[in-house]
Amino acid sequence: MKKTSFYFVLLFAIAQTAAAQNNKTAVKTMIDKLLRYEVEIDFKQTPCLTIGVLMQDSTYTFHYGSLELDKKSPAPNDKTEFEIGSVTKVFTATLLAQAVTEGKIKLTDTVEKYLPKGYKLPEFNNQPIRFLDLATHTAGLPKFPYNIGNKEDGFNNLYKNYTADDERAFLSTYRLRTAPFDKYNYSHLSYDILAQALVTIYKAGSYEALLQEKIGKPLGLTDTRINLDSLQKLRLPKGHSMIGQPVAAWEFRSFEGSLGLKSTVTDLLHWTRLQFDTPTDFRASLVLARTAQHKADKEGIETALGWHSVAIMKKFPNVIVHSGVTDGFRCYTAFVPETRTAVVILSNSERPLNGLGGLILQMLNYNWKLPKKK
């Protein structure tokens, strides 16, 4: 990535103009220059990008490239569906926060007693795994169960045949190497267990049914789903691997609450706006979900419930962020509640975004400076 001070000065001036005028053209100029001079995303390898921006009360979306590498395909739009990978976790963690604020459980409750019959979670020196440990990636569980590769269906379909029985078999033999809430170790497995416990707590038919009941329908997130309907499927483009090859969408028999959601820039911008303009019924759970609980694995980063809280500058508020990647898609979403700014980026390519989301948020926030009080 180039570190060209001239362009950062230019982008800083553009960002000031955009903030003063709420001007979509100025914001697009800023993003265009970042794409060209800083992150250098190659649209010969990355078919398309969709970028959503929130600036105080204004919402903008921008679309780049085409849905296929042939350039003859249409460009993405506000209703294009993308796999969002691990950004799914912030929705699952918000369901957990709702269960806590509704008084159904406590973060410090032992998880095992809320799991379906047959689940036995490992302990460390008689210390059981709690909800807080799963949600902050500190339960001591690995990223994946070690037996998951045995059930992979062809190429790039890791979850299609992996069942709850397979997971129970793995957990029955796994031994924790660290105590719960000791060390941060990012874990897809932790969130699959968490999702199953939440389904049991709410007596829901499935994770998706629970998500729709508690979040999707009340908040109007109509396109944030695991299983798309026939019309939504038409809006889901093919994902592309690191080398630009088309790949099939992931299928799930497990890990839905960890990696399984698909969504649109419209839904995700609405989701981030709700972090600023929160309905009364959801205020406590959304605030709890983004409240830092434990240090992560890098300096200046803490893990909340699902979200990560990143310290940027001493006098600047933390950025709340999560990203996701599947075998054919990438997603980045981040926001700063105190400045009412947010960025959502979606791509149908596994190739990295080269820090684009952070750079856009940096420019929207005057190079990480708080706006002057009126």
mmCIF file with all atom_site columns, N, CA and C in Angstrom, residues 251-304:
data_model
loop_
_atom_site.group_PDB
_atom_site.id
_atom_site.type_symbol
_atom_site.label_atom_id
_atom_site.label_alt_id
_atom_site.label_comp_id
_atom_site.label_asym_id
_atom_site.label_entity_id
_atom_site.label_seq_id
_atom_site.pdbx_PDB_ins_code
_atom_site.Cartn_x
_atom_site.Cartn_y
_atom_site.Cartn_z
_atom_site.occupancy
_atom_site.B_iso_or_equiv
_atom_site.pdbx_formal_charge
_atom_site.auth_seq_id
_atom_site.auth_comp_id
_atom_site.auth_asym_id
_atom_site.auth_atom_id
_atom_site.pdbx_PDB_model_num
ATOM 1   N N  . GLU A 1 251 ? -22.830 -23.976 1.691  1.00 0.00 ? 251 GLU A N  1
ATOM 2   C CA . GLU A 1 251 ? -24.041 -24.600 2.210  1.00 0.00 ? 251 GLU A CA 1
ATOM 3   C C  . GLU A 1 251 ? -23.767 -25.040 3.646  1.00 0.00 ? 251 GLU A C  1
ATOM 4   N N  . PHE A 1 252 ? -24.822 -25.064 4.478  1.00 0.00 ? 252 PHE A N  1
ATOM 5   C CA . PHE A 1 252 ? -24.613 -25.267 5.905  1.00 0.00 ? 252 PHE A CA 1
ATOM 6   C C  . PHE A 1 252 ? -25.544 -26.320 6.488  1.00 0.00 ? 252 PHE A C  1
ATOM 7   N N  . ARG A 1 253 ? -24.952 -27.196 7.302  1.00 0.00 ? 253 ARG A N  1
ATOM 8   C CA . ARG A 1 253 ? -25.706 -28.022 8.244  1.00 0.00 ? 253 ARG A CA 1
ATOM 9   C C  . ARG A 1 253 ? -25.279 -27.699 9.674  1.00 0.00 ? 253 ARG A C  1
ATOM 10  N N  . SER A 1 254 ? -24.301 -26.832 9.792  1.00 0.00 ? 254 SER A N  1
ATOM 11  C CA . SER A 1 254 ? -23.817 -26.326 11.076 1.00 0.00 ? 254 SER A CA 1
ATOM 12  C C  . SER A 1 254 ? -23.077 -25.025 10.793 1.00 0.00 ? 254 SER A C  1
ATOM 13  N N  . PHE A 1 255 ? -22.696 -24.317 11.843 1.00 0.00 ? 255 PHE A N  1
ATOM 14  C CA . PHE A 1 255 ? -21.927 -23.076 11.761 1.00 0.00 ? 255 PHE A CA 1
ATOM 15  C C  . PHE A 1 255 ? -22.707 -21.915 11.139 1.00 0.00 ? 255 PHE A C  1
ATOM 16  N N  . GLU A 1 256 ? -24.046 -22.050 11.046 1.00 0.00 ? 256 GLU A N  1
ATOM 17  C CA . GLU A 1 256 ? -24.837 -20.944 10.507 1.00 0.00 ? 256 GLU A CA 1
ATOM 18  C C  . GLU A 1 256 ? -24.670 -19.672 11.329 1.00 0.00 ? 256 GLU A C  1
ATOM 19  N N  . GLY A 1 257 ? -24.641 -19.805 12.652 1.00 0.00 ? 257 GLY A N  1
ATOM 20  C CA . GLY A 1 257 ? -24.543 -18.640 13.520 1.00 0.00 ? 257 GLY A CA 1
ATOM 21  C C  . GLY A 1 257 ? -23.148 -18.078 13.640 1.00 0.00 ? 257 GLY A C  1
ATOM 22  N N  . SER A 1 258 ? -22.204 -18.716 12.973 1.00 0.00 ? 258 SER A N  1
ATOM 23  C CA . SER A 1 258 ? -20.827 -18.248 12.984 1.00 0.00 ? 258 SER A CA 1
ATOM 24  C C  . SER A 1 258 ? -20.429 -17.603 11.663 1.00 0.00 ? 258 SER A C  1
ATOM 25  N N  . LEU A 1 259 ? -20.922 -18.183 10.545 1.00 0.00 ? 259 LEU A N  1
ATOM 26  C CA . LEU A 1 259 ? -20.433 -17.769 9.224  1.00 0.00 ? 259 LEU A CA 1
ATOM 27  C C  . LEU A 1 259 ? -21.505 -17.733 8.141  1.00 0.00 ? 259 LEU A C  1
ATOM 28  N N  . GLY A 1 260 ? -22.764 -18.020 8.469  1.00 0.00 ? 260 GLY A N  1
ATOM 29  C CA . GLY A 1 260 ? -23.709 -18.403 7.440  1.00 0.00 ? 260 GLY A CA 1
ATOM 30  C C  . GLY A 1 260 ? -24.523 -17.329 6.765  1.00 0.00 ? 260 GLY A C  1
ATOM 31  N N  . LEU A 1 261 ? -24.488 -16.078 7.228  1.00 0.00 ? 261 LEU A N  1
ATOM 32  C CA . LEU A 1 261 ? -25.414 -15.077 6.700  1.00 0.00 ? 261 LEU A CA 1
ATOM 33  C C  . LEU A 1 261 ? -24.977 -14.492 5.360  1.00 0.00 ? 261 LEU A C  1
ATOM 34  N N  . LYS A 1 262 ? -25.982 -14.090 4.606  1.00 0.00 ? 262 LYS A N  1
ATOM 35  C CA . LYS A 1 262 ? -25.813 -13.280 3.406  1.00 0.00 ? 262 LYS A CA 1
ATOM 36  C C  . LYS A 1 262 ? -26.578 -11.985 3.646  1.00 0.00 ? 262 LYS A C  1
ATOM 37  N N  . SER A 1 263 ? -26.137 -10.905 3.010  1.00 0.00 ? 263 SER A N  1
ATOM 38  C CA . SER A 1 263 ? -26.805 -9.637  3.234  1.00 0.00 ? 263 SER A CA 1
ATOM 39  C C  . SER A 1 263 ? -26.513 -8.682  2.088  1.00 0.00 ? 263 SER A C  1
ATOM 40  N N  . THR A 1 264 ? -27.089 -7.491  2.171  1.00 0.00 ? 264 THR A N  1
ATOM 41  C CA . THR A 1 264 ? -26.904 -6.444  1.171  1.00 0.00 ? 264 THR A CA 1
ATOM 42  C C  . THR A 1 264 ? -26.340 -5.194  1.825  1.00 0.00 ? 264 THR A C  1
ATOM 43  N N  . VAL A 1 265 ? -25.829 -4.287  1.000  1.00 0.00 ? 265 VAL A N  1
ATOM 44  C CA . VAL A 1 265 ? -25.319 -3.036  1.550  1.00 0.00 ? 265 VAL A CA 1
ATOM 45  C C  . VAL A 1 265 ? -26.448 -2.231  2.195  1.00 0.00 ? 265 VAL A C  1
ATOM 46  N N  . THR A 1 266 ? -27.656 -2.344  1.658  1.00 0.00 ? 266 THR A N  1
ATOM 47  C CA . THR A 1 266 ? -28.790 -1.632  2.243  1.00 0.00 ? 266 THR A CA 1
ATOM 48  C C  . THR A 1 266 ? -29.070 -2.108  3.658  1.00 0.00 ? 266 THR A C  1
ATOM 49  N N  . ASP A 1 267 ? -29.128 -3.431  3.833  1.00 0.00 ? 267 ASP A N  1
ATOM 50  C CA . ASP A 1 267 ? -29.386 -3.980  5.168  1.00 0.00 ? 267 ASP A CA 1
ATOM 51  C C  . ASP A 1 267 ? -28.260 -3.648  6.142  1.00 0.00 ? 267 ASP A C  1
ATOM 52  N N  . LEU A 1 268 ? -27.025 -3.769  5.694  1.00 0.00 ? 268 LEU A N  1
ATOM 53  C CA . LEU A 1 268 ? -25.900 -3.556  6.610  1.00 0.00 ? 268 LEU A CA 1
ATOM 54  C C  . LEU A 1 268 ? -25.746 -2.083  6.980  1.00 0.00 ? 268 LEU A C  1
ATOM 55  N N  . LEU A 1 269 ? -26.047 -1.180  6.053  1.00 0.00 ? 269 LEU A N  1
ATOM 56  C CA . LEU A 1 269 ? -26.049 0.239   6.414  1.00 0.00 ? 269 LEU A CA 1
ATOM 57  C C  . LEU A 1 269 ? -27.160 0.539   7.420  1.00 0.00 ? 269 LEU A C  1
ATOM 58  N N  . HIS A 1 270 ? -28.304 -0.076  7.209  1.00 0.00 ? 270 HIS A N  1
ATOM 59  C CA . HIS A 1 270 ? -29.407 0.088   8.166  1.00 0.00 ? 270 HIS A CA 1
ATOM 60  C C  . HIS A 1 270 ? -29.001 -0.458  9.539  1.00 0.00 ? 270 HIS A C  1
ATOM 61  N N  . TRP A 1 271 ? -28.337 -1.598  9.552  1.00 0.00 ? 271 TRP A N  1
ATOM 62  C CA . TRP A 1 271 ? -27.869 -2.218  10.794 1.00 0.00 ? 271 TRP A CA 1
ATOM 63  C C  . TRP A 1 271 ? -26.893 -1.308  11.535 1.00 0.00 ? 271 TRP A C  1
ATOM 64  N N  . THR A 1 272 ? -25.963 -0.686  10.792 1.00 0.00 ? 272 THR A N  1
ATOM 65  C CA . THR A 1 272 ? -25.011 0.215   11.453 1.00 0.00 ? 272 THR A CA 1
ATOM 66  C C  . THR A 1 272 ? -25.696 1.504   11.902 1.00 0.00 ? 272 THR A C  1
ATOM 67  N N  . ARG A 1 273 ? -26.656 2.019   11.127 1.00 0.00 ? 273 ARG A N  1
ATOM 68  C CA . ARG A 1 273 ? -27.366 3.216   11.560 1.00 0.00 ? 273 ARG A CA 1
ATOM 69  C C  . ARG A 1 273 ? -28.123 2.968   12.869 1.00 0.00 ? 273 ARG A C  1
ATOM 70  N N  . LEU A 1 274 ? -28.615 1.743   13.037 1.00 0.00 ? 274 LEU A N  1
ATOM 71  C CA . LEU A 1 274 ? -29.316 1.410   14.275 1.00 0.00 ? 274 LEU A CA 1
ATOM 72  C C  . LEU A 1 274 ? -28.395 1.504   15.491 1.00 0.00 ? 274 LEU A C  1
ATOM 73  N N  . GLN A 1 275 ? -27.082 1.416   15.267 1.00 0.00 ? 275 GLN A N  1
ATOM 74  C CA . GLN A 1 275 ? -26.140 1.580   16.369 1.00 0.00 ? 275 GLN A CA 1
ATOM 75  C C  . GLN A 1 275 ? -26.126 3.023   16.876 1.00 0.00 ? 275 GLN A C  1
ATOM 76  N N  . PHE A 1 276 ? -26.548 3.981   16.007 1.00 0.00 ? 276 PHE A N  1
ATOM 77  C CA . PHE A 1 276 ? -26.634 5.387   16.419 1.00 0.00 ? 276 PHE A CA 1
ATOM 78  C C  . PHE A 1 276 ? -28.058 5.752   16.830 1.00 0.00 ? 276 PHE A C  1
ATOM 79  N N  . ASP A 1 277 ? -29.003 5.338   16.006 1.00 0.00 ? 277 ASP A N  1
ATOM 80  C CA . ASP A 1 277 ? -30.411 5.680   16.213 1.00 0.00 ? 277 ASP A CA 1
ATOM 81  C C  . ASP A 1 277 ? -31.151 4.415   16.625 1.00 0.00 ? 277 ASP A C  1
ATOM 82  N N  . THR A 1 278 ? -30.933 3.992   17.843 1.00 0.00 ? 278 THR A N  1
ATOM 83  C CA . THR A 1 278 ? -31.401 2.686   18.292 1.00 0.00 ? 278 THR A CA 1
ATOM 84  C C  . THR A 1 278 ? -32.821 2.758   18.835 1.00 0.00 ? 278 THR A C  1
ATOM 85  N N  . PRO A 1 279 ? -33.706 1.891   18.332 1.00 0.00 ? 279 PRO A N  1
ATOM 86  C CA . PRO A 1 279 ? -35.046 1.816   18.938 1.00 0.00 ? 279 PRO A CA 1
ATOM 87  C C  . PRO A 1 279 ? -34.942 1.475   20.422 1.00 0.00 ? 279 PRO A C  1
ATOM 88  N N  . THR A 1 280 ? -35.835 2.015   21.198 1.00 0.00 ? 280 THR A N  1
ATOM 89  C CA . THR A 1 280 ? -35.774 1.844   22.652 1.00 0.00 ? 280 THR A CA 1
ATOM 90  C C  . THR A 1 280 ? -35.689 0.377   23.059 1.00 0.00 ? 280 THR A C  1
ATOM 91  N N  . ASP A 1 281 ? -36.450 -0.480  22.403 1.00 0.00 ? 281 ASP A N  1
ATOM 92  C CA . ASP A 1 281 ? -36.495 -1.889  22.782 1.00 0.00 ? 281 ASP A CA 1
ATOM 93  C C  . ASP A 1 281 ? -35.159 -2.601  22.560 1.00 0.00 ? 281 ASP A C  1
ATOM 94  N N  . PHE A 1 282 ? -34.277 -2.038  21.720 1.00 0.00 ? 282 PHE A N  1
ATOM 95  C CA . PHE A 1 282 ? -33.016 -2.699  21.387 1.00 0.00 ? 282 PHE A CA 1
ATOM 96  C C  . PHE A 1 282 ? -31.800 -1.980  21.959 1.00 0.00 ? 282 PHE A C  1
ATOM 97  N N  . ARG A 1 283 ? -32.014 -0.836  22.595 1.00 0.00 ? 283 ARG A N  1
ATOM 98  C CA . ARG A 1 283 ? -30.878 -0.006  23.000 1.00 0.00 ? 283 ARG A CA 1
ATOM 99  C C  . ARG A 1 283 ? -29.935 -0.746  23.943 1.00 0.00 ? 283 ARG A C  1
ATOM 100 N N  . ALA A 1 284 ? -30.451 -1.384  24.957 1.00 0.00 ? 284 ALA A N  1
ATOM 101 C CA . ALA A 1 284 ? -29.589 -2.043  25.951 1.00 0.00 ? 284 ALA A CA 1
ATOM 102 C C  . ALA A 1 284 ? -28.790 -3.177  25.326 1.00 0.00 ? 284 ALA A C  1
ATOM 103 N N  . SER A 1 285 ? -29.417 -3.958  24.458 1.00 0.00 ? 285 SER A N  1
ATOM 104 C CA . SER A 1 285 ? -28.710 -5.102  23.877 1.00 0.00 ? 285 SER A CA 1
ATOM 105 C C  . SER A 1 285 ? -27.659 -4.665  22.873 1.00 0.00 ? 285 SER A C  1
ATOM 106 N N  . LEU A 1 286 ? -27.935 -3.635  22.063 1.00 0.00 ? 286 LEU A N  1
ATOM 107 C CA . LEU A 1 286 ? -26.936 -3.177  21.097 1.00 0.00 ? 286 LEU A CA 1
ATOM 108 C C  . LEU A 1 286 ? -25.735 -2.546  21.791 1.00 0.00 ? 286 LEU A C  1
ATOM 109 N N  . VAL A 1 287 ? -25.986 -1.809  22.858 1.00 0.00 ? 287 VAL A N  1
ATOM 110 C CA . VAL A 1 287 ? -24.875 -1.214  23.617 1.00 0.00 ? 287 VAL A CA 1
ATOM 111 C C  . VAL A 1 287 ? -24.053 -2.303  24.292 1.00 0.00 ? 287 VAL A C  1
ATOM 112 N N  . LEU A 1 288 ? -24.715 -3.291  24.886 1.00 0.00 ? 288 LEU A N  1
ATOM 113 C CA . LEU A 1 288 ? -23.996 -4.388  25.527 1.00 0.00 ? 288 LEU A CA 1
ATOM 114 C C  . LEU A 1 288 ? -23.144 -5.145  24.519 1.00 0.00 ? 288 LEU A C  1
ATOM 115 N N  . ALA A 1 289 ? -23.676 -5.378  23.327 1.00 0.00 ? 289 ALA A N  1
ATOM 116 C CA . ALA A 1 289 ? -22.952 -6.160  22.318 1.00 0.00 ? 289 ALA A CA 1
ATOM 117 C C  . ALA A 1 289 ? -21.648 -5.493  21.906 1.00 0.00 ? 289 ALA A C  1
ATOM 118 N N  . ARG A 1 290 ? -21.582 -4.174  21.930 1.00 0.00 ? 290 ARG A N  1
ATOM 119 C CA . ARG A 1 290 ? -20.361 -3.487  21.489 1.00 0.00 ? 290 ARG A CA 1
ATOM 120 C C  . ARG A 1 290 ? -19.485 -2.999  22.648 1.00 0.00 ? 290 ARG A C  1
ATOM 121 N N  . THR A 1 291 ? -19.826 -3.392  23.870 1.00 0.00 ? 291 THR A N  1
ATOM 122 C CA . THR A 1 291 ? -19.021 -3.008  25.036 1.00 0.00 ? 291 THR A CA 1
ATOM 123 C C  . THR A 1 291 ? -17.832 -3.950  25.192 1.00 0.00 ? 291 THR A C  1
ATOM 124 N N  . ALA A 1 292 ? -16.627 -3.399  25.235 1.00 0.00 ? 292 ALA A N  1
ATOM 125 C CA . ALA A 1 292 ? -15.404 -4.205  25.324 1.00 0.00 ? 292 ALA A CA 1
ATOM 126 C C  . ALA A 1 292 ? -15.397 -5.040  26.599 1.00 0.00 ? 292 ALA A C  1
ATOM 127 N N  . GLN A 1 293 ? -14.922 -6.289  26.457 1.00 0.00 ? 293 GLN A N  1
ATOM 128 C CA . GLN A 1 293 ? -14.910 -7.239  27.574 1.00 0.00 ? 293 GLN A CA 1
ATOM 129 C C  . GLN A 1 293 ? -13.526 -7.820  27.863 1.00 0.00 ? 293 GLN A C  1
ATOM 130 N N  . HIS A 1 294 ? -12.670 -7.915  26.844 1.00 0.00 ? 294 HIS A N  1
ATOM 131 C CA . HIS A 1 294 ? -11.396 -8.629  27.004 1.00 0.00 ? 294 HIS A CA 1
ATOM 132 C C  . HIS A 1 294 ? -10.419 -8.150  25.944 1.00 0.00 ? 294 HIS A C  1
ATOM 133 N N  . LYS A 1 295 ? -9.138  -8.187  26.255 1.00 0.00 ? 295 LYS A N  1
ATOM 134 C CA . LYS A 1 295 ? -8.118  -7.842  25.266 1.00 0.00 ? 295 LYS A CA 1
ATOM 135 C C  . LYS A 1 295 ? -8.069  -8.886  24.159 1.00 0.00 ? 295 LYS A C  1
ATOM 136 N N  . ALA A 1 296 ? -7.874  -8.428  22.939 1.00 0.00 ? 296 ALA A N  1
ATOM 137 C CA . ALA A 1 296 ? -7.707  -9.347  21.816 1.00 0.00 ? 296 ALA A CA 1
ATOM 138 C C  . ALA A 1 296 ? -6.225  -9.672  21.651 1.00 0.00 ? 296 ALA A C  1
ATOM 139 N N  . ASP A 1 297 ? -5.856  -10.169 20.486 1.00 0.00 ? 297 ASP A N  1
ATOM 140 C CA . ASP A 1 297 ? -4.486  -10.653 20.297 1.00 0.00 ? 297 ASP A CA 1
ATOM 141 C C  . ASP A 1 297 ? -3.537  -9.588  19.769 1.00 0.00 ? 297 ASP A C  1
ATOM 142 N N  . LYS A 1 298 ? -4.010  -8.353  19.579 1.00 0.00 ? 298 LYS A N  1
ATOM 143 C CA . LYS A 1 298 ? -3.148  -7.280  19.110 1.00 0.00 ? 298 LYS A CA 1
ATOM 144 C C  . LYS A 1 298 ? -3.316  -6.068  20.016 1.00 0.00 ? 298 LYS A C  1
ATOM 145 N N  . GLU A 1 299 ? -2.261  -5.299  20.158 1.00 0.00 ? 299 GLU A N  1
ATOM 146 C CA . GLU A 1 299 ? -2.273  -4.130  21.005 1.00 0.00 ? 299 GLU A CA 1
ATOM 147 C C  . GLU A 1 299 ? -3.322  -3.133  20.518 1.00 0.00 ? 299 GLU A C  1
ATOM 148 N N  . GLY A 1 300 ? -4.101  -2.606  21.453 1.00 0.00 ? 300 GLY A N  1
ATOM 149 C CA . GLY A 1 300 ? -5.086  -1.601  21.098 1.00 0.00 ? 300 GLY A CA 1
ATOM 150 C C  . GLY A 1 300 ? -6.413  -2.151  20.625 1.00 0.00 ? 300 GLY A C  1
ATOM 151 N N  . ILE A 1 301 ? -6.580  -3.472  20.632 1.00 0.00 ? 301 ILE A N  1
ATOM 152 C CA . ILE A 1 301 ? -7.839  -4.081  20.194 1.00 0.00 ? 301 ILE A CA 1
ATOM 153 C C  . ILE A 1 301 ? -8.429  -4.881  21.348 1.00 0.00 ? 301 ILE A C  1
ATOM 154 N N  . GLU A 1 302 ? -9.702  -4.652  21.596 1.00 0.00 ? 302 GLU A N  1
ATOM 155 C CA . GLU A 1 302 ? -10.435 -5.418  22.590 1.00 0.00 ? 302 GLU A CA 1
ATOM 156 C C  . GLU A 1 302 ? -11.615 -6.110  21.916 1.00 0.00 ? 302 GLU A C  1
ATOM 157 N N  . THR A 1 303 ? -12.004 -7.240  22.458 1.00 0.00 ? 303 THR A N  1
ATOM 158 C CA . THR A 1 303 ? -13.164 -7.938  21.924 1.00 0.00 ? 303 THR A CA 1
ATOM 159 C C  . THR A 1 303 ? -14.377 -7.640  22.782 1.00 0.00 ? 303 THR A C  1
ATOM 160 N N  . ALA A 1 304 ? -15.458 -7.286  22.109 1.00 0.00 ? 304 ALA A N  1
ATOM 161 C CA . ALA A 1 304 ? -16.738 -7.095  22.775 1.00 0.00 ? 304 ALA A CA 1
ATOM 162 C C  . ALA A 1 304 ? -17.533 -8.389  22.609 1.00 0.00 ? 304 ALA A C  1
#
